[in-house]
CSV table of C-alpha atoms and ligand atoms in Angstrom, one decimal:
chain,number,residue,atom,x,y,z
A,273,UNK,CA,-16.8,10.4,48.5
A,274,UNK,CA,-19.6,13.1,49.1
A,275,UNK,CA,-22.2,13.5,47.0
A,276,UNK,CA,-24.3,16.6,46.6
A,277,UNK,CA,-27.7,16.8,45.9
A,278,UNK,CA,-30.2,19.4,45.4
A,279,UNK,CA,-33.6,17.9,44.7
A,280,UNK,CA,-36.1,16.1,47.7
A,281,UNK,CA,-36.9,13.4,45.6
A,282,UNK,CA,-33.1,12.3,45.0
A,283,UNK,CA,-32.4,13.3,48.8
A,284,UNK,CA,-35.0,10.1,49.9
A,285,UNK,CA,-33.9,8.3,47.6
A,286,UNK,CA,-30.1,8.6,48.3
A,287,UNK,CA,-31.3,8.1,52.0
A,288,UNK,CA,-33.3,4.7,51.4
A,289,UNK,CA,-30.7,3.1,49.4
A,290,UNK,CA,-28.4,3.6,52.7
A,291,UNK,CA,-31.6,2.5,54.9
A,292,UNK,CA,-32.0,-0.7,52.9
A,293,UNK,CA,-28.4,-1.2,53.3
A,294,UNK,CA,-29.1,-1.7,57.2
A,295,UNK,CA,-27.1,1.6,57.8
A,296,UNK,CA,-28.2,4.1,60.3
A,297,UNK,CA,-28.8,8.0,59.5
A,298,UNK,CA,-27.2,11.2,61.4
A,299,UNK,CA,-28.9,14.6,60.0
A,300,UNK,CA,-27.0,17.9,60.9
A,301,UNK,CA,-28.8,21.2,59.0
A,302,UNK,CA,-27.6,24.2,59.0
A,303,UNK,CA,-27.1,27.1,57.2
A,304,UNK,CA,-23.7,27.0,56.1
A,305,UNK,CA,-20.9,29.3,56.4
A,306,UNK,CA,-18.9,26.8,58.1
A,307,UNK,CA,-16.8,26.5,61.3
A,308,UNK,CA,-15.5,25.0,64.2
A,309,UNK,CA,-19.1,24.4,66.0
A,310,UNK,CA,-20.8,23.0,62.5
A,311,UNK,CA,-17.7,20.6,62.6
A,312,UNK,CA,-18.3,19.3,66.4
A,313,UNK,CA,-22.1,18.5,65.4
A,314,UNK,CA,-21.0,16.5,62.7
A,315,UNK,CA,-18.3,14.7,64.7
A,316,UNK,CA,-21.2,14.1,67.1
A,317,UNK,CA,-23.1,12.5,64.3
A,318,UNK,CA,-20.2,10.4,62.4
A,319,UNK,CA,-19.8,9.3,66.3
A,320,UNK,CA,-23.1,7.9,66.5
A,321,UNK,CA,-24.7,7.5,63.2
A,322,UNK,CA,-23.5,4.9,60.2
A,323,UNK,CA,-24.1,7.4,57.4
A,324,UNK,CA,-24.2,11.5,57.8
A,325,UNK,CA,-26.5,13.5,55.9
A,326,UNK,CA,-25.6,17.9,56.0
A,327,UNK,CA,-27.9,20.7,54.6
A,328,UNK,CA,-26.8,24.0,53.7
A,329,UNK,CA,-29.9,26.1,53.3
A,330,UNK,CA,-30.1,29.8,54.2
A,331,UNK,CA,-33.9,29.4,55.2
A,332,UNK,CA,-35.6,32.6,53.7
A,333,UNK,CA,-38.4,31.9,55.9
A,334,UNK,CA,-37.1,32.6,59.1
A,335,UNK,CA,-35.5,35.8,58.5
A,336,UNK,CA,-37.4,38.4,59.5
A,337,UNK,CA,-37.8,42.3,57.4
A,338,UNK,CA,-34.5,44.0,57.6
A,339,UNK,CA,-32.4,41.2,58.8
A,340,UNK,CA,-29.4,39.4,57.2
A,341,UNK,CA,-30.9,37.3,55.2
A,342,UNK,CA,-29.2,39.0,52.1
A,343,UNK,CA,-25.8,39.7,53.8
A,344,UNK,CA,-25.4,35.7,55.1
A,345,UNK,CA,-22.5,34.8,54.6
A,346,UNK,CA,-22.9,31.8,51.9
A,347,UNK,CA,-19.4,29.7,50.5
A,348,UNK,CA,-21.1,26.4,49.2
A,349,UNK,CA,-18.3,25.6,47.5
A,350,UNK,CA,-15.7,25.7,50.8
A,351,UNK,CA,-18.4,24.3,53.1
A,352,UNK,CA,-18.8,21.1,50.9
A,353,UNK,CA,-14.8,20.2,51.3
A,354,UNK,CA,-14.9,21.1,54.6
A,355,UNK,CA,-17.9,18.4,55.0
A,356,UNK,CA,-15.9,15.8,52.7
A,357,UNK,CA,-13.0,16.1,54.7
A,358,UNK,CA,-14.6,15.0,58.0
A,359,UNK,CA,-16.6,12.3,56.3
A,360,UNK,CA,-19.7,13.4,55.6
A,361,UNK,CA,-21.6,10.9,52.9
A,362,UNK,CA,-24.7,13.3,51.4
A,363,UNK,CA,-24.9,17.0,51.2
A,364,UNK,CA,-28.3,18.3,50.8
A,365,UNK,CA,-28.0,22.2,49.1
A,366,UNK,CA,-31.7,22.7,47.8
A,367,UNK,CA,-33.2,25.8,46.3
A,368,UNK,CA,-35.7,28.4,48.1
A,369,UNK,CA,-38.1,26.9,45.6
A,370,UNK,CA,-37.0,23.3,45.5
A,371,UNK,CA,-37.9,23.5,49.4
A,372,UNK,CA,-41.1,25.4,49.1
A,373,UNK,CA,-42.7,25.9,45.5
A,374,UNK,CA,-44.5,28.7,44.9
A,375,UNK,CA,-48.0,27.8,46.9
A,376,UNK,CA,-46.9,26.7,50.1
A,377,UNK,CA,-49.7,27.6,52.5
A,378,UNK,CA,-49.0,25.2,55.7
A,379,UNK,CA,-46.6,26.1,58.5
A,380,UNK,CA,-45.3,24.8,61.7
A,381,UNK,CA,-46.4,26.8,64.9
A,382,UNK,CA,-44.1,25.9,67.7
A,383,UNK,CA,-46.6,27.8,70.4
A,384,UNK,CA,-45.7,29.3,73.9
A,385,UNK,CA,-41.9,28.1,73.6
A,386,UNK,CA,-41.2,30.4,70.8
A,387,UNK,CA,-43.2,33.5,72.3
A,388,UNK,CA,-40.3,35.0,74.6
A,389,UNK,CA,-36.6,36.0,73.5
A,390,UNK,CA,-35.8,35.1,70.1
A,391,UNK,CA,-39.7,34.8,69.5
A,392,UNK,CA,-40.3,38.1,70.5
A,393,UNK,CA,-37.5,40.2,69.1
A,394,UNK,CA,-37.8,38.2,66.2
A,395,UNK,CA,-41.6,37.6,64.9
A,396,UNK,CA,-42.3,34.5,63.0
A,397,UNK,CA,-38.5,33.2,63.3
A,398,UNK,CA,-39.4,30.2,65.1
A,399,UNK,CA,-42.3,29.1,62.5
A,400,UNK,CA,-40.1,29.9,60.0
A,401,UNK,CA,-37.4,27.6,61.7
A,402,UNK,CA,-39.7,24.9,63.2
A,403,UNK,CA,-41.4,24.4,59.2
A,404,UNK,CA,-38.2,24.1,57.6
A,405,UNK,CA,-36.9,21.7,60.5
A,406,UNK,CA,-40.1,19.5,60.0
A,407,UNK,CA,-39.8,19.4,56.4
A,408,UNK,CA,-36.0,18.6,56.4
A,409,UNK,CA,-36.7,15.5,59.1
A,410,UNK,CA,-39.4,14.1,56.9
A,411,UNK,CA,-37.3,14.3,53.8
A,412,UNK,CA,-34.3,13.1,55.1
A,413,UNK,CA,-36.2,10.8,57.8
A,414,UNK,CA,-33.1,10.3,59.9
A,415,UNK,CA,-32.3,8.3,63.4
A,416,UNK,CA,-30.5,11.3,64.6
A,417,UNK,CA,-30.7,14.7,64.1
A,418,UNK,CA,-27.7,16.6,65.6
A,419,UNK,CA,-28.0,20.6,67.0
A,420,UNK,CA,-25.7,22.7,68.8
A,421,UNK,CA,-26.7,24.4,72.2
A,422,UNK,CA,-25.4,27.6,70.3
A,423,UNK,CA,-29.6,28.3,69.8
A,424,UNK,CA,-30.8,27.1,72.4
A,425,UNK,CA,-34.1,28.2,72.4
A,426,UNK,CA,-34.0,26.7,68.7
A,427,UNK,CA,-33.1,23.3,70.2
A,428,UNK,CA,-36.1,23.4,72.7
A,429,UNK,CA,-38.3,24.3,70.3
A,430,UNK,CA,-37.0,21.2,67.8
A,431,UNK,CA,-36.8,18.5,71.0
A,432,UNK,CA,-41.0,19.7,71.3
A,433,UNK,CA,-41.6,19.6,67.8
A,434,UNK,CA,-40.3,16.1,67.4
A,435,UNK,CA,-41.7,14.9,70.5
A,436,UNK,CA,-45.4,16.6,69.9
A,437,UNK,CA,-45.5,15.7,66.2
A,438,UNK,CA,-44.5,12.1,67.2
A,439,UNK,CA,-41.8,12.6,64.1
A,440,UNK,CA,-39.7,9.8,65.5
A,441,UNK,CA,-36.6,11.1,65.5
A,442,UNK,CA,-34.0,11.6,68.4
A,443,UNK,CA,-32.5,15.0,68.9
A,444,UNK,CA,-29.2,15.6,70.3
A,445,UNK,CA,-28.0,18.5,71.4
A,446,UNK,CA,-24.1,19.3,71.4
A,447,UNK,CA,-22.1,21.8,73.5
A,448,UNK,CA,-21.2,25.1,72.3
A,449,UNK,CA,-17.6,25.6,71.1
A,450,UNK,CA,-16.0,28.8,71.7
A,451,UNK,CA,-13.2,30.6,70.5
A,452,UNK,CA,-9.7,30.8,72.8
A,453,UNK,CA,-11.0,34.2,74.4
A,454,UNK,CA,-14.8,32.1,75.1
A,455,UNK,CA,-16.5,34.2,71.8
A,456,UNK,CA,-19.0,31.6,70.9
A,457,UNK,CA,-18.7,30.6,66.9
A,458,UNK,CA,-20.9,31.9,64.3
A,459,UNK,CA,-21.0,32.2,61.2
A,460,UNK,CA,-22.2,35.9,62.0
A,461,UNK,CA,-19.0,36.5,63.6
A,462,UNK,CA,-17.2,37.2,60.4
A,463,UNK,CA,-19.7,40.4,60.2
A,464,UNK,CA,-17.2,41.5,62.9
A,465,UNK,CA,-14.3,44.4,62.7
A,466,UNK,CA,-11.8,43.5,65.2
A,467,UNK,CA,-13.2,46.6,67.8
A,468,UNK,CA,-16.5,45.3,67.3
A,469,UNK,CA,-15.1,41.5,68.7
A,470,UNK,CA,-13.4,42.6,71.4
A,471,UNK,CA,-17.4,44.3,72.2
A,472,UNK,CA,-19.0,41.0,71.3
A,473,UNK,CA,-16.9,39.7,74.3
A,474,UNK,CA,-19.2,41.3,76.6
A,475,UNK,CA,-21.8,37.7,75.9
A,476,UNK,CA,-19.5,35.5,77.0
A,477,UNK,CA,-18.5,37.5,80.3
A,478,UNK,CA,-21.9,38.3,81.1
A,479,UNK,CA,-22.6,34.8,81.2
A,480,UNK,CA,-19.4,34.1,83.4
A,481,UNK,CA,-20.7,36.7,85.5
A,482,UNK,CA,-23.6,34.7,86.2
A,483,UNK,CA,-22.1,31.6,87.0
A,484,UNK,CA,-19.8,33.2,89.2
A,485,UNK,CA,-22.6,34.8,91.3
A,486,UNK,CA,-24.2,31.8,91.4
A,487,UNK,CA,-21.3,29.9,92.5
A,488,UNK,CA,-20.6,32.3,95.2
A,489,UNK,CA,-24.5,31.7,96.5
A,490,UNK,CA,-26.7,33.9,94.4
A,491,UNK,CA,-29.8,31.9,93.6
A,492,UNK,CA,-32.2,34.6,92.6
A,493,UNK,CA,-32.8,34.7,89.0
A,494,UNK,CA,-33.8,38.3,88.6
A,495,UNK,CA,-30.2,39.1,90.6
A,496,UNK,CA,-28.5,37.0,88.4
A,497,UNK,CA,-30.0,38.6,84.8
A,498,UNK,CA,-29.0,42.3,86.7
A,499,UNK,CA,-25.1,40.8,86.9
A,500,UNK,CA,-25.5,39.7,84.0
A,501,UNK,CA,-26.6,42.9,82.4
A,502,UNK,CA,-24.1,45.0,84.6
A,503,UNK,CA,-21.4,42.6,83.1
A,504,UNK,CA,-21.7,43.3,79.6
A,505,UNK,CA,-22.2,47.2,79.9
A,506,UNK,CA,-19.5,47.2,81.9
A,507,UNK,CA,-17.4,45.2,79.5
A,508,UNK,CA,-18.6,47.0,76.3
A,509,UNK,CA,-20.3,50.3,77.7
A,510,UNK,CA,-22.7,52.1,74.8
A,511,UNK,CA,-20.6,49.0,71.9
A,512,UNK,CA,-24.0,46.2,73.0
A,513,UNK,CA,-27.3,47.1,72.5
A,514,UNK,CA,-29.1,44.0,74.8
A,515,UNK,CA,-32.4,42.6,74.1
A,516,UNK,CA,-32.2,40.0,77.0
A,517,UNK,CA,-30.3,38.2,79.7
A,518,UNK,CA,-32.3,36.2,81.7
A,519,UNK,CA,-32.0,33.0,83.5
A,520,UNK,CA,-34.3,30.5,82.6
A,521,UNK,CA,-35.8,26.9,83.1
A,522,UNK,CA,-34.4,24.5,80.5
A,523,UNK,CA,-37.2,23.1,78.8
A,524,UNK,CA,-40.2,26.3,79.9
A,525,UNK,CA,-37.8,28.9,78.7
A,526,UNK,CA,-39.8,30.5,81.6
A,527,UNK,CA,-38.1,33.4,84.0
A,528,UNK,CA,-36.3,30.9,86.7
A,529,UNK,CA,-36.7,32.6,90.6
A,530,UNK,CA,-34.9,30.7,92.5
A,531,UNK,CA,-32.0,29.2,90.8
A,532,UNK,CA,-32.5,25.3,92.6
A,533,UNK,CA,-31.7,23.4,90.2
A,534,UNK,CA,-29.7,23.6,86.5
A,535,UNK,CA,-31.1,26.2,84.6
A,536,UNK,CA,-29.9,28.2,81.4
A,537,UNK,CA,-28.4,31.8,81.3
A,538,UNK,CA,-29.3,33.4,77.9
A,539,UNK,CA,-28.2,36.3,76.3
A,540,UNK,CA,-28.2,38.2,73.0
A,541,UNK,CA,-28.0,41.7,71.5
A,542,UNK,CA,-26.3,43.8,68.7
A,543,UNK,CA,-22.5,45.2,68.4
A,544,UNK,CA,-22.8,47.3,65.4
A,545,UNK,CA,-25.2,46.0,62.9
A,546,UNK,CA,-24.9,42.5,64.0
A,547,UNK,CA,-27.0,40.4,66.3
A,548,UNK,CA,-25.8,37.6,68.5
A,549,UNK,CA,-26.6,35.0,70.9
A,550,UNK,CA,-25.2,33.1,73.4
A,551,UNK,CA,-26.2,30.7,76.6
A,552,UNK,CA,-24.8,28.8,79.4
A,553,UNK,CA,-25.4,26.6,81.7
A,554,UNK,CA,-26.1,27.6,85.3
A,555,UNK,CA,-25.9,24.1,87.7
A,556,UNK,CA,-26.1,25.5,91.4
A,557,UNK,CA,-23.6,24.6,94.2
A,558,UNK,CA,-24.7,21.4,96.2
A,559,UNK,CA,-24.9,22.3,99.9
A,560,UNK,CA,-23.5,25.9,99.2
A,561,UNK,CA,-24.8,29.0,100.8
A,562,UNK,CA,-28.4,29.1,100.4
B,59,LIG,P1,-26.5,27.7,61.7
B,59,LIG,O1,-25.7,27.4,60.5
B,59,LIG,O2,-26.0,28.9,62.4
B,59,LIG,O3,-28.0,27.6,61.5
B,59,LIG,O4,-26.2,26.5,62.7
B,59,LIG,C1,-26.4,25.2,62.4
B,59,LIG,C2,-26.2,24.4,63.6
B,59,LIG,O5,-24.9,24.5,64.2
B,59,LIG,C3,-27.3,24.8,64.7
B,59,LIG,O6,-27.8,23.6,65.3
B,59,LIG,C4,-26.4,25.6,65.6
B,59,LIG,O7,-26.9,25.6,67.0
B,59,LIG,C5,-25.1,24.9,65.5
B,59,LIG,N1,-24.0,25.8,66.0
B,59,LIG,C6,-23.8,27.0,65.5
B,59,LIG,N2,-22.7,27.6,66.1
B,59,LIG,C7,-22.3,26.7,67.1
B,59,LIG,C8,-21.3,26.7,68.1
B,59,LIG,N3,-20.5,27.7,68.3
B,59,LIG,N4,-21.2,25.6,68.8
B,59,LIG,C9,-22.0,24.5,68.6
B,59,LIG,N5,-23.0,24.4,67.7
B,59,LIG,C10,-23.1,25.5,66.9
């Protein structure tokens, strides 16, 4: 049986009863809206973890002025069986001001990893993320906490956060899952009309781009952004507004030159009025054409 609960203080508690019970924690947050992706992390975490705790909490603190933050898609109600069907024990669905109160004055700054990309078309998103992310792990105190490569500047930032606030708490990340035509999920995806998803295609074939070059021998970075970016205008010409493709290291987030080892494609922009992401990974040929 799930059980849902919206206040901290019942959230430790429910989490020390399972703790003194000798059973191990799995944490998976995320913002609800449920799909296919949300559902691998918490496979990941069943997998690993005796007991699974999920949050559904549309941070308000890490959207930015004029984003979605009112338009997010929310279905509590849905996400909840969807999370009792795969076996999830504790639900955590806490209130803006259950979270924060109304004098909140300390935040979280995750430093030079959230300056670039995400950081810098989206001011303040990572404190917002990396406060709320600190809060949740020291309420919920897990083993595990689960994240999906999906962001995956988001799951830097949280494997340095843990790591440089010595929070004690392993982070795994999980592989993106995609949709038959290799659309990455999101819960953003439903902002989609069907001519705006065929556009939205143009991530995901940028990125294949990529790894093609690099698998025929491209190593330079800076070539590899240009077919990356000559991909998805190609694919969607004037439908994708880009903010970035680059090729970067996987921990730095830093411009890669010389693709010599596995790096990270990223990508994001706008189709219409809505923003998306998506990565891969970029592992160079062994012994291939230099
Ligand atoms: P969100 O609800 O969008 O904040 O996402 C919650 C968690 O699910 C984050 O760790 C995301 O990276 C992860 N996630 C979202 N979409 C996917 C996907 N398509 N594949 C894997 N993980 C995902």
């Amino acid at each position: 049986m799930i059980e849902r609960i919206s206040s901290k203080s019942e959230m430790r508690s429910a989490v020390a009863e399972a703790r003194r019970e000798g059973k191990t924690v799995g944490f998976v947050p995320t913002m609800g809206a449920l799909h296919a992706g949300h559902v691998s992390l918490v496979h990941a975490a069943c997998e690993r973890c005796d007991i699974v705790v999920t949050s559904i909490f549309v941070n308000p603190t890490q959207f930015g002025q004029g984003e979605d933050f009112e338009r997010y898609p929310r279905r509590v109600e849905g996400d909840i069986e969807m999370l009792a069907a795969e076996g999830v024990e504790l639900v955590f669905t806490p209130s803006a001001e259950e979270m924060y109160g109304t004098g909140a004055l300390v935040t979280v700054d995750p430093g030079s990893l959230a300056a670039r990309w995400e950081g810098e078309v989206r001011p303040g998103h990572f404190v917002g993320v990396a406060t709320v992310v600190t809060k949740f792990l020291s309420i919920v105190r897990p083993d595990l906490a689960f994240f999906g490569e999906k962001d995956y500047q988001q799951l830097a930032v949280v494997k340095r956060l843990t790591l440089d606030l010595d929070l004690g708490v392993g982070v795994v990340g999980c592989p993106i899952v995609r949709d038959a035509d290799g659309l990455a999920l999101s819960s953003r995806n439903a902002f989609l009309s069907a001519e705006e998803r065929d556009h939205a295609l143009a991530l995901s074939e940028a990125l294949e781009a990529a790894a093609q070059s690099l698998a025929w021998g491209e190593r330079r970075g800076e070539v590899l952004a240009i077919a990356m970016r000559e991909a998805a205008a190609s694919r969607a010409p004037g439908a994708l507004t880009l903010d970035y493709a680059a090729v970067v290291d996987l921990e730095t987030l830093e411009p890669v030159a010389i693709v010599d080892r596995p790096a990270r494609a990223i990508i994001a922009g706008r189709v219409g009025s809505t923003r998306l992401i998506d990565n891969c990974s970029l592992v160079p040929p062994t012994g291939g054409v230099a």
